[in-house]
mmCIF file of C-alpha atoms in Angstrom:
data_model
loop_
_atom_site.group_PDB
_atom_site.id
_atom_site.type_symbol
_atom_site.label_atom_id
_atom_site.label_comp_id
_atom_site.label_asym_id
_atom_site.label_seq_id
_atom_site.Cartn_x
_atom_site.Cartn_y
_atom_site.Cartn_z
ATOM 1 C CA UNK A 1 40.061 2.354 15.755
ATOM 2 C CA UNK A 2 37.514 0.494 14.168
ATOM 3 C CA UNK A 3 34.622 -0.676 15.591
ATOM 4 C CA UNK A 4 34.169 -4.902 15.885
ATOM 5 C CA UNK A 5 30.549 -5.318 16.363
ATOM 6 C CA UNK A 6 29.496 -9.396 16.905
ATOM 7 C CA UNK A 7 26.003 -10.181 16.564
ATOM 8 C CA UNK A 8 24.783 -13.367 18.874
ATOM 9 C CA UNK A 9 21.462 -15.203 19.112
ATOM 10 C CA UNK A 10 22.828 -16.566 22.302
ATOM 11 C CA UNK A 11 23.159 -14.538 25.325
ATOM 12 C CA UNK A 12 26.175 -16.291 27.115
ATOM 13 C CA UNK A 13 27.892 -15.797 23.632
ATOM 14 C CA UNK A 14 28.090 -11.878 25.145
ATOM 15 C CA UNK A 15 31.390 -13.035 27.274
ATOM 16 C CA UNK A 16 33.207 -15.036 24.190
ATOM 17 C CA UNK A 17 33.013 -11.887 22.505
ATOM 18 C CA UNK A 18 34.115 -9.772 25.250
ATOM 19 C CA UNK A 19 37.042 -12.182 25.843
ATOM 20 C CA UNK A 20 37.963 -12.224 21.913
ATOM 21 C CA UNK A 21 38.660 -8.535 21.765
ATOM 22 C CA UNK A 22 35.246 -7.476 20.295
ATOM 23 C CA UNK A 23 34.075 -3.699 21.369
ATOM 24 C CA UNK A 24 30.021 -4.677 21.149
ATOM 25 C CA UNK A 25 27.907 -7.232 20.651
ATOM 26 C CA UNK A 26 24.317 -6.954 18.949
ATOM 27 C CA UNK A 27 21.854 -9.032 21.156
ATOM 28 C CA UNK A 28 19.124 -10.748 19.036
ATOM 29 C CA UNK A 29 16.946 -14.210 18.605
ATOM 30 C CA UNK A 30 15.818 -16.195 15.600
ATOM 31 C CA UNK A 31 18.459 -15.520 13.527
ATOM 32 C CA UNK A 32 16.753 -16.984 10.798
ATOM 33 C CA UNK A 33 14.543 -14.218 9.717
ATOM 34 C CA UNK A 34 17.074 -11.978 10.481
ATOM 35 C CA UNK A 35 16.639 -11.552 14.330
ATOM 36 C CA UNK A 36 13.811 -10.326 16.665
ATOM 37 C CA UNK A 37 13.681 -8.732 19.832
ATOM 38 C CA UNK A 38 15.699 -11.086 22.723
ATOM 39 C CA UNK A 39 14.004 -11.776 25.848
ATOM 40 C CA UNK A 40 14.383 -9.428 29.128
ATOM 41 C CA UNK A 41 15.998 -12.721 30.826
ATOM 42 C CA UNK A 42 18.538 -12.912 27.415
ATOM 43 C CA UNK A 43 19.349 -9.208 28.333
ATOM 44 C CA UNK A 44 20.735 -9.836 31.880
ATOM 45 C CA UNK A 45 22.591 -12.936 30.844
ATOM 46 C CA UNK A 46 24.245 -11.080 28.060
ATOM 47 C CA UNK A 47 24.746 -7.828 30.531
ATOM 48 C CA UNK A 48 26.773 -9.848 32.799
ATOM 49 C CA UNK A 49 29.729 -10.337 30.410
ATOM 50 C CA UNK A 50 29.656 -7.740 27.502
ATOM 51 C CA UNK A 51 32.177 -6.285 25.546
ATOM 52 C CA UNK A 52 33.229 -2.948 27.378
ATOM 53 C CA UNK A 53 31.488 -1.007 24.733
ATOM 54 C CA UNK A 54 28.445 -2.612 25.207
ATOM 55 C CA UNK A 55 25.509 -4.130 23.822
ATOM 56 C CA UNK A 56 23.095 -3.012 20.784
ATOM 57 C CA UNK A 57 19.438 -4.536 21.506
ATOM 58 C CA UNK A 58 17.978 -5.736 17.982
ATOM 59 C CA UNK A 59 13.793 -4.258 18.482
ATOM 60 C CA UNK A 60 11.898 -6.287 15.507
ATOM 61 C CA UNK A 61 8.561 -8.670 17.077
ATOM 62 C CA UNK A 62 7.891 -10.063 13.428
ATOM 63 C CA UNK A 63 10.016 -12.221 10.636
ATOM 64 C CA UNK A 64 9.102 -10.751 7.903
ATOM 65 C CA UNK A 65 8.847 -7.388 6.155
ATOM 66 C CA UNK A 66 9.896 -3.564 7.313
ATOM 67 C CA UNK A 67 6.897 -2.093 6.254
ATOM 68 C CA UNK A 68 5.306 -1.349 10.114
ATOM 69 C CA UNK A 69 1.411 -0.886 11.075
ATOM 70 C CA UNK A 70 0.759 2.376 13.572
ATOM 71 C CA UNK A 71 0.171 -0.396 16.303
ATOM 72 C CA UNK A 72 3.228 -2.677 15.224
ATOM 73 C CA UNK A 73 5.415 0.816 15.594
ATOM 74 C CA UNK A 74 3.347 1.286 19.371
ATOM 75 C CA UNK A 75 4.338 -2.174 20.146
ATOM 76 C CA UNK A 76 8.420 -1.255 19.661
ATOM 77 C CA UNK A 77 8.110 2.350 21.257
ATOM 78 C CA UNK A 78 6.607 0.227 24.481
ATOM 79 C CA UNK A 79 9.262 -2.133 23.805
ATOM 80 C CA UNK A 80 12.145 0.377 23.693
ATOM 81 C CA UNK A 81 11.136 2.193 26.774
ATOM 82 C CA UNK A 82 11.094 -0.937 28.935
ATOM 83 C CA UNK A 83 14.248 -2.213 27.445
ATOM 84 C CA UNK A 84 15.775 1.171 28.356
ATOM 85 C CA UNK A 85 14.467 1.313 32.057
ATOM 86 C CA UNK A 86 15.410 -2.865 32.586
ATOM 87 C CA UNK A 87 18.833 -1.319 31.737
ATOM 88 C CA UNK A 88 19.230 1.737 33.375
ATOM 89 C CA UNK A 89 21.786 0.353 36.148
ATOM 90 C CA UNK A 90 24.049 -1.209 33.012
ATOM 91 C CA UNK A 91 27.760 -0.748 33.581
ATOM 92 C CA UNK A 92 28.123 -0.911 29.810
ATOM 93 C CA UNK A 93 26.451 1.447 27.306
ATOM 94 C CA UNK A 94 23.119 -0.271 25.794
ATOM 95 C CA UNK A 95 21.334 0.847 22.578
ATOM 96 C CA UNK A 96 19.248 -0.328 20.115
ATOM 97 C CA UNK A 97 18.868 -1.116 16.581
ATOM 98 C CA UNK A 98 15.371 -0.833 14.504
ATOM 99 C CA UNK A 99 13.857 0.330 11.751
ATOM 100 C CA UNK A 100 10.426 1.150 9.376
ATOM 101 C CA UNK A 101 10.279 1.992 6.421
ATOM 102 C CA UNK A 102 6.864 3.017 3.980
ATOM 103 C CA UNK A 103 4.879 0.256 2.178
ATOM 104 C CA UNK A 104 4.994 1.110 -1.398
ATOM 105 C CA UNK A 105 7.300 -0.245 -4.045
ATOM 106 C CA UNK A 106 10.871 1.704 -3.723
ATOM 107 C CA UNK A 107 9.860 3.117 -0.017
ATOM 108 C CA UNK A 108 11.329 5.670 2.003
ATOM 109 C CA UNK A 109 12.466 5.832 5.543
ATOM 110 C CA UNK A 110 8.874 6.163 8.060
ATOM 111 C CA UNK A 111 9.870 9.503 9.264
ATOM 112 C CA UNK A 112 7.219 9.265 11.578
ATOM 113 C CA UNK A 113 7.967 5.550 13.006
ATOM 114 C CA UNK A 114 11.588 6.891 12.733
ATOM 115 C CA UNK A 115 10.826 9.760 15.534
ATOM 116 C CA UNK A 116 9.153 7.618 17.525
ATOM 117 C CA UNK A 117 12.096 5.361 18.452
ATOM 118 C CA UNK A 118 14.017 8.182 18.835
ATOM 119 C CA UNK A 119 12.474 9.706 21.655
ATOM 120 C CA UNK A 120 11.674 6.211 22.946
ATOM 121 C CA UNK A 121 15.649 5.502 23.095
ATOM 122 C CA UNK A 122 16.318 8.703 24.818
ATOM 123 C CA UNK A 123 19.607 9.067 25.207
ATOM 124 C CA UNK A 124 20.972 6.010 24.288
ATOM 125 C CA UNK A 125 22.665 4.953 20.863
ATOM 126 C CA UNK A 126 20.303 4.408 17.860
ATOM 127 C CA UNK A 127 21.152 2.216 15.225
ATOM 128 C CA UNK A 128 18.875 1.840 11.765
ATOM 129 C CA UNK A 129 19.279 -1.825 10.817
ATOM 130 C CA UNK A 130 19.231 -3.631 7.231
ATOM 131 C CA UNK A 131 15.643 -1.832 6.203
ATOM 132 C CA UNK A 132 18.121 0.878 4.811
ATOM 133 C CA UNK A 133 19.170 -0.978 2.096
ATOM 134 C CA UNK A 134 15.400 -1.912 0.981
ATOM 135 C CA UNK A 135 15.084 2.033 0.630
ATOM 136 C CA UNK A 136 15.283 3.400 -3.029
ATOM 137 C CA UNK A 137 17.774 6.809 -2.064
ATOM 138 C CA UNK A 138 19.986 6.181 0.559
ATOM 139 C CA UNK A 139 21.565 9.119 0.354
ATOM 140 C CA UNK A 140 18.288 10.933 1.343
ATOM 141 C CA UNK A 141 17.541 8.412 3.896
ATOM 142 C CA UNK A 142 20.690 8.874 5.285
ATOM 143 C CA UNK A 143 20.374 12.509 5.646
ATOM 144 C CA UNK A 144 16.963 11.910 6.987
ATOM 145 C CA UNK A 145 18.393 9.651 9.312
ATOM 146 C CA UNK A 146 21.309 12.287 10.612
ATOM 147 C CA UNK A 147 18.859 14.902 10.983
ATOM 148 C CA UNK A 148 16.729 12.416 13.328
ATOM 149 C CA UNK A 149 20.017 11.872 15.279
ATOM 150 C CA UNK A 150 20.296 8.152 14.712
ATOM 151 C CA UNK A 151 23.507 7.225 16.088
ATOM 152 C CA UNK A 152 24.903 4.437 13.125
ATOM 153 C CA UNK A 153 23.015 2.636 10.022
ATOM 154 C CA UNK A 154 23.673 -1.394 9.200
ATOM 155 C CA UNK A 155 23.638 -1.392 5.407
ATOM 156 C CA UNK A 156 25.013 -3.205 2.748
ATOM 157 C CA UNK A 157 24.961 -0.151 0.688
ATOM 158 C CA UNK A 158 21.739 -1.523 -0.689
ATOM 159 C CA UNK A 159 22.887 -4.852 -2.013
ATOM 160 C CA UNK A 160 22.622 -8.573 -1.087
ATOM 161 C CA UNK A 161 26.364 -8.686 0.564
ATOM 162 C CA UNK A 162 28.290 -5.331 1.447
ATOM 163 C CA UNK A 163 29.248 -3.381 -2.018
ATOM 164 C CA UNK A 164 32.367 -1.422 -1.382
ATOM 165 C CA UNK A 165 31.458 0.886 -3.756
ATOM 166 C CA UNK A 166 28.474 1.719 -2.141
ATOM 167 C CA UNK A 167 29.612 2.181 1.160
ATOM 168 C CA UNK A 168 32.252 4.314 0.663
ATOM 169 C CA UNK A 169 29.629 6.815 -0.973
ATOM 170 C CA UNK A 170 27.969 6.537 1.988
ATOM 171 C CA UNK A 171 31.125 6.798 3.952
ATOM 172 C CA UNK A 172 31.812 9.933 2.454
ATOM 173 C CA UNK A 173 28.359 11.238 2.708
ATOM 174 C CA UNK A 174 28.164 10.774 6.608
ATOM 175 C CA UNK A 175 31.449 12.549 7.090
ATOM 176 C CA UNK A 176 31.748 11.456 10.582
ATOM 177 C CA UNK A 177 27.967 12.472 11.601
ATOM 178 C CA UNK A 178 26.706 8.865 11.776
ATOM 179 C CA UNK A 179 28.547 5.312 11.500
ATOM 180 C CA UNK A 180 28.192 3.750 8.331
ATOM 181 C CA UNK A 181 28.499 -0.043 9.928
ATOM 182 C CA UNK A 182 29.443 -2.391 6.891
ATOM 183 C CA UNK A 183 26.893 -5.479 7.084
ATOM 184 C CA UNK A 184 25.876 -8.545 4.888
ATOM 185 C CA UNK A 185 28.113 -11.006 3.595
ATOM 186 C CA UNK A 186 31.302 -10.027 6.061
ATOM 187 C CA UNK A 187 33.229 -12.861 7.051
ATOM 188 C CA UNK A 188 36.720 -13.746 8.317
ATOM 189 C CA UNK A 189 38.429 -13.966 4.599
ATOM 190 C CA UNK A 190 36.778 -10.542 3.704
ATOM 191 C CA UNK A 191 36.674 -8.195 6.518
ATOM 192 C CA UNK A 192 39.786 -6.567 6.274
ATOM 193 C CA UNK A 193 39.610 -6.121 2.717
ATOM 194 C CA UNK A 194 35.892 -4.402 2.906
ATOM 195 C CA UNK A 195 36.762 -2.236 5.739
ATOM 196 C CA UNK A 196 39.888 -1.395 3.552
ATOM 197 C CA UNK A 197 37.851 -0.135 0.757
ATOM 198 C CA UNK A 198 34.783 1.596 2.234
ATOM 199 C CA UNK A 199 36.700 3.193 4.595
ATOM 200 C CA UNK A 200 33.789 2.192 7.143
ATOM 201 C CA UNK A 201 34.365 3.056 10.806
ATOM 202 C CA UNK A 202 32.348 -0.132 12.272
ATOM 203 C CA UNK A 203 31.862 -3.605 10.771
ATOM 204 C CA UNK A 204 28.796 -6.128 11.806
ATOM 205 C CA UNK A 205 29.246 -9.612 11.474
ATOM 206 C CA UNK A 206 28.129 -13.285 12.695
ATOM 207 C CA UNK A 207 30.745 -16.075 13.920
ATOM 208 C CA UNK A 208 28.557 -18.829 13.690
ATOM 209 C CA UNK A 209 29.615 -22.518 14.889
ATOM 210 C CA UNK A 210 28.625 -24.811 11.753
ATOM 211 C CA UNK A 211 24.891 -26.119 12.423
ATOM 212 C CA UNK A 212 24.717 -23.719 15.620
ATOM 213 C CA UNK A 213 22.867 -20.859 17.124
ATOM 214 C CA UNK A 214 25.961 -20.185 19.122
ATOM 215 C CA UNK A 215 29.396 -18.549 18.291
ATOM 216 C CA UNK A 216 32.537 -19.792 17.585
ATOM 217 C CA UNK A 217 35.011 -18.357 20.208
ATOM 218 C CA UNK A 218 38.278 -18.821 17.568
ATOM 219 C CA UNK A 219 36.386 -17.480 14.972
ATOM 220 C CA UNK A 220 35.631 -14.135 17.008
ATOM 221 C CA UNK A 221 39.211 -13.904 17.710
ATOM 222 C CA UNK A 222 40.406 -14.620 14.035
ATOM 223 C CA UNK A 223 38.193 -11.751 13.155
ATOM 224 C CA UNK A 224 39.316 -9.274 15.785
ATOM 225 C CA UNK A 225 42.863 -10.346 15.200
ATOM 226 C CA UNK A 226 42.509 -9.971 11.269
ATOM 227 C CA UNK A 227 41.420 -6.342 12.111
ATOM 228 C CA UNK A 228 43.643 -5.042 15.043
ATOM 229 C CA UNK A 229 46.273 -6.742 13.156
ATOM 230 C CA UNK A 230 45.985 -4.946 9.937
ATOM 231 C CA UNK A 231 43.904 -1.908 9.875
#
C-alpha cells in the first residue's frame, strides 16, 4: 500500500492527519524556507495524535543552503540524539529527515555528514530530504545513500516539481532497498497520476489552508481518498 506522508508546520495538525487516513506526518517549522527543526514542545503536541505510522522529524537549524560547516553538522548530530532520547517512550515510530551535501558546483552527497546522522539516529528511520535533487548523480548518491542505510530519500528526481521520468529510474534503481518518496509539486489533482507513473512506494505532500500555516482537514482526506481509492 502506498505510503501517504503529510508534512505540517503545525503540531496539532498531527491529529487531522491521523483522522484523514494519512500513515505519517513530517513535523517541521518555517515552511517558508523549506522547514527547520520544530521545537521539543511541537514534538509532544504532535506525539499525542499521530498517524499510527508515525512521525518523521525534519533536522535543518538554517533557511538557506545544504552545503553544512563541521560545526553546523555537530549542531544536528546533538540535535538528533536529543530528539531521539525526548522520544524514546513514543507509541508511534519517530524518525528523521536531513541532509548535507559538498560545497562545490554539481556536489555530491557529504559522506561524512551523511554517517554522522546515521549513527546519531540509531535505530530509527532515516530519511535524506530535497538536498538529493541539488546533487549532480543521483544514481550514485543513491547508492551511496543505501550503502549508509538511509531508510527513504524526498526527491523530485532532481527537478523543480516531481519528474516522473526521473523517479521511476530511481524507482527502479532502489529495487525495494530504500523508498523513493515522490516530493515537489504533488497536489490533490496530480497525486494519483505521479504515483501511477513512477511507480513510487511513498508520496510527500502539503495540504495547506489558503493564507495558512495550518492544514486543511478536507484536503488531507481528498488526498488519502484519491489514493486508497485508486491505486
Amino acid at each position: 500500500m502506498i505510503q501517504i506522508e503529510i508534512c505540517v508546520e503545525e503540531a496539532t495538525d498531527s491529529r487531522l492527519a491521523a483522522e484523514a487516513g494519512a500513515d505519517r506526518i513530517e513535523l517541521c517549522r518555517e515552511l517558508w524556507c523549506g522547514g527547520l527543526t520544530p521545537t521539543d514542545e511541537d514534538l509532544r503536541v504532535a506525539l499525542e495524535g499521530a498517524p499510527a505510522g508515525g512521525i518523521r522529524i525534519l533536522v535543518r537549524e538554517r533557511p538557506e543552503g545544504f552545503a553544512l560547516t563541521t560545526d553546523e553538522v555537530d549542531g544536528l548530530v546533538e540535535r538528533i540524539e536529543h530528539l531521539r532520547h525526548l522520544s524514546e517512550t513514543a507509541e508511534v515510530p519517530v524518525g528523521f529527515v536531513v541532509g548535507s551535501i559538498t560545497a562545490e558546483e554539481g556536489g555530491e552527497i557529504d559522506l561524512e555528514a551523511a554517517r554522522r546522522f546515521r549513527v546519531a539516529a540509531g535505530d530509527r528511520p532515516l530519511v535524506f530530504h530535497r538536498a538529493f535533487d541539488e546533487v549532480a548523480d543521483q544514481h550514485r548518491a543513491l547508492d551511496q545513500l543505501i550503502e549508509l542505510g538511509y531508510t527513504g530519500v524526498l526527491t523530485t528526481g532532481g527537478h523543480q516539481v516531481a519528474d516522473p521520468e526521473s523517479l521511476r529510474a530511481l524507482v527502479k534503481q532502489a529495487d525495494g532497498r530504500i523508498a523513493i518518496i515522490a516530493s515537489g509539486g504533488v497536489r490533490a489533482h496530480n497525486v494519483v497520476e505521479i504515483l501511477q507513473q513512477t511507480g513510487a512506494p511513498e508520496v510527500h505532500m502539503r495540504a495547506p489552508l489558503p493564507d495558512s500555516t495550518k492544514s486543511d482537514p478536507q484536503l488531507m482526506q481528498e488526498i488519502v481518498g484519491r489514493v486508497r481509492a485508486e491505486l
